[in-house]
JSON list of C-alpha atoms in Angstrom, two decimals:
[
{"chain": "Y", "resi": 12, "resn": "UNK", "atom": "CA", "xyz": [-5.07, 13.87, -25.39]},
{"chain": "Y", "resi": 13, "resn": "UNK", "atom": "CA", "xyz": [-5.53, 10.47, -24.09]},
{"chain": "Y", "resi": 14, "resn": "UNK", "atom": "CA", "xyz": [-2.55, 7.43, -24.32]},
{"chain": "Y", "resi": 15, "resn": "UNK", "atom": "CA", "xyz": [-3.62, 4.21, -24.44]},
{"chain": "Y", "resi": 16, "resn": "UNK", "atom": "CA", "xyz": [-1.65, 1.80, -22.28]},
{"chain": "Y", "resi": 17, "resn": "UNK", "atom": "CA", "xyz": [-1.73, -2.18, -22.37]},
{"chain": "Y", "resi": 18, "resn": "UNK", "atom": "CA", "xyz": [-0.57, -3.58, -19.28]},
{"chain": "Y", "resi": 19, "resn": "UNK", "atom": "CA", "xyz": [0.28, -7.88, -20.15]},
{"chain": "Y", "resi": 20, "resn": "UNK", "atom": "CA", "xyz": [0.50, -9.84, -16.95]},
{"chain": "Y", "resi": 21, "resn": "UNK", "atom": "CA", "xyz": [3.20, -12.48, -18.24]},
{"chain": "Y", "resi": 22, "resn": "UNK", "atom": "CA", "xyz": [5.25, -15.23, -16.63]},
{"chain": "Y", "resi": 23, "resn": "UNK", "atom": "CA", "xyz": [2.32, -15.89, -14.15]},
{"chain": "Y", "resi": 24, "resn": "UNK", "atom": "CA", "xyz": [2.87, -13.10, -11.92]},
{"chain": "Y", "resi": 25, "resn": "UNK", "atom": "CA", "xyz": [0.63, -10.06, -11.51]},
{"chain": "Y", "resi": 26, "resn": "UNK", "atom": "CA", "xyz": [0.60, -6.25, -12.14]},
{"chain": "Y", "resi": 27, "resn": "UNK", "atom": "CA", "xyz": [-0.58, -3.92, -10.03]},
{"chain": "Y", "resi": 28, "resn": "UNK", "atom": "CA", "xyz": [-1.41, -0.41, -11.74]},
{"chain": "Y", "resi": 29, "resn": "UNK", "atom": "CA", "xyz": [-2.02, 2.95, -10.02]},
{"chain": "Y", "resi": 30, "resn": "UNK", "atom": "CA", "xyz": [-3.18, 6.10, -11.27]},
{"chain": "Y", "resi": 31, "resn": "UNK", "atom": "CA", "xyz": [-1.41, 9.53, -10.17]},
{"chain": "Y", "resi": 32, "resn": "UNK", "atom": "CA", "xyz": [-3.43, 12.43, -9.77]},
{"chain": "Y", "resi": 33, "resn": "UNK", "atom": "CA", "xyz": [-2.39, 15.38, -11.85]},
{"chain": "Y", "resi": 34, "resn": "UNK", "atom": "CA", "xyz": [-2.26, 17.97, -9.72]},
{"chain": "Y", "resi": 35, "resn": "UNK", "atom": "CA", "xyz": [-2.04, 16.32, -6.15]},
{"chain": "Y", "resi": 36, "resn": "UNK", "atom": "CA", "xyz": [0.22, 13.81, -7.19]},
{"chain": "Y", "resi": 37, "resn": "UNK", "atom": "CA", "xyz": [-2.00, 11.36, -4.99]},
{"chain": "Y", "resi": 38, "resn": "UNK", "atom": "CA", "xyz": [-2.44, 7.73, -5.29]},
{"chain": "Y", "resi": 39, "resn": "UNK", "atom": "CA", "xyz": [-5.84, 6.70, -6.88]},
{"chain": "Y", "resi": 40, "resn": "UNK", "atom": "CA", "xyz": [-7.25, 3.02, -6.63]},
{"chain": "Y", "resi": 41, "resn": "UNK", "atom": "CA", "xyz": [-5.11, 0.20, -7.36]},
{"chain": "Y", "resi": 42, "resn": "UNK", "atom": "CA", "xyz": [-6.16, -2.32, -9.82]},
{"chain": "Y", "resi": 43, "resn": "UNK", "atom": "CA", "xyz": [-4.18, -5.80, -10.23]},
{"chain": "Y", "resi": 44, "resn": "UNK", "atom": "CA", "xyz": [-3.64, -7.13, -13.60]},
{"chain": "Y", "resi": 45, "resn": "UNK", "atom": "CA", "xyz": [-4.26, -11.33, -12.67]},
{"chain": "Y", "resi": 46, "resn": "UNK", "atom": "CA", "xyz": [-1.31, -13.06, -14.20]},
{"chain": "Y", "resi": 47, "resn": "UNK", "atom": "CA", "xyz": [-1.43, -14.25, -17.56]},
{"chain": "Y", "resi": 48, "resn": "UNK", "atom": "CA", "xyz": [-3.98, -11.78, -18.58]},
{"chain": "Y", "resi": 49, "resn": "UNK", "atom": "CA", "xyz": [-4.06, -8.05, -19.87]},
{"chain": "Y", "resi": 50, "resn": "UNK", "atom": "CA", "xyz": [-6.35, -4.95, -19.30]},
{"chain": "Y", "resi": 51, "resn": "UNK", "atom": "CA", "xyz": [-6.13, -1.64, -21.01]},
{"chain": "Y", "resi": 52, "resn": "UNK", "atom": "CA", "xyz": [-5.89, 1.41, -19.33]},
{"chain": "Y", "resi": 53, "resn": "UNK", "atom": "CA", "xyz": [-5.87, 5.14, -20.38]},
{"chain": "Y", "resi": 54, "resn": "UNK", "atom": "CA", "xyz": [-4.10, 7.73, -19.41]},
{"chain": "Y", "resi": 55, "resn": "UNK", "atom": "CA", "xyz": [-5.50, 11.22, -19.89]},
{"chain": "Y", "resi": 56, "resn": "UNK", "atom": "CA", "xyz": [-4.03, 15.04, -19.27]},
{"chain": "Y", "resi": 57, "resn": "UNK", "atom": "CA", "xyz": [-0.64, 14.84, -18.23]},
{"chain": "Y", "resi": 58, "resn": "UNK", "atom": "CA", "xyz": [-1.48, 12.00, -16.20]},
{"chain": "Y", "resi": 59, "resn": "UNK", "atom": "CA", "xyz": [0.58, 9.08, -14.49]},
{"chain": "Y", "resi": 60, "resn": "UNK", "atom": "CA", "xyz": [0.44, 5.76, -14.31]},
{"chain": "Y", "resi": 61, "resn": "UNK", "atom": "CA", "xyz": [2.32, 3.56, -11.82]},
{"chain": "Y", "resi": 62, "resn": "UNK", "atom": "CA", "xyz": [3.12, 0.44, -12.90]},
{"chain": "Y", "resi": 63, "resn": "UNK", "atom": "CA", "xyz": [4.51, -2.49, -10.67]},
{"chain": "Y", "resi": 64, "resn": "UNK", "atom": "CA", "xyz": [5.13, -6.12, -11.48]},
{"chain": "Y", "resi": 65, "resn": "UNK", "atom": "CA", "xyz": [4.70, -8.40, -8.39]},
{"chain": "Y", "resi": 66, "resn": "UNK", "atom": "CA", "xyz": [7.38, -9.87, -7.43]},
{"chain": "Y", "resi": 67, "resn": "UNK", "atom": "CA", "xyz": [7.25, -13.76, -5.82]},
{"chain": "Y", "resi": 68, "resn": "UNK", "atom": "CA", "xyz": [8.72, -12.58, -2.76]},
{"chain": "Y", "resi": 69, "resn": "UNK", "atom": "CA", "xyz": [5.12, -10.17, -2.62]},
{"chain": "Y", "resi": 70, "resn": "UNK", "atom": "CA", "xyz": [2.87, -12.73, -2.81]},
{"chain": "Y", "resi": 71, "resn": "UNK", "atom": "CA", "xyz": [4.84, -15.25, -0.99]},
{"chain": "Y", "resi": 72, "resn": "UNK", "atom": "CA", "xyz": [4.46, -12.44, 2.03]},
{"chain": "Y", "resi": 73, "resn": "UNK", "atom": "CA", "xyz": [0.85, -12.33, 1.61]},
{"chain": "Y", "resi": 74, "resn": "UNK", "atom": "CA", "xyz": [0.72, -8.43, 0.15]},
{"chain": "Y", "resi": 75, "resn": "UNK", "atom": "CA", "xyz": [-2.54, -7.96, -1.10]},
{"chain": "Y", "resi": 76, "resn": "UNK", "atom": "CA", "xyz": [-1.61, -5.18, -3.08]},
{"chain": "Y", "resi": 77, "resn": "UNK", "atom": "CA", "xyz": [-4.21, -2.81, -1.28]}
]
């Protein structure tokens, strides 16, 4: 089974979205949602998605989000 998950970057801040594996539970490759935009993104036997909205205090830091 696969879910279907639409991340919308609103309020001009990003989103940064991470896949967890399955059975390691490791981080996969970060992708950032640009603000005021939206990607899809699927989500496929049993697995996780982590999903973090930017904060200002993040960017005005200078994290990357790498």
């Amino acid at each position: 089974m696969t879910t279907t998950v639409i991340v919308k970057a609103n309020h001009g801040w990003p989103v940064d979205v991470t896949p967890i594996g399955i059975e390691t539970r490791a981080l996969g490759m970060k992708t950032r949602v640009a603000p005021n935009t939206e990607q899809t993104f699927y989500a496929h036997s049993g697995q996780d998605l982590l999903i973090h909205e930017v904060q200002p205090t993040d960017v005005d830091a200078g994290v990357s989000g790498d």
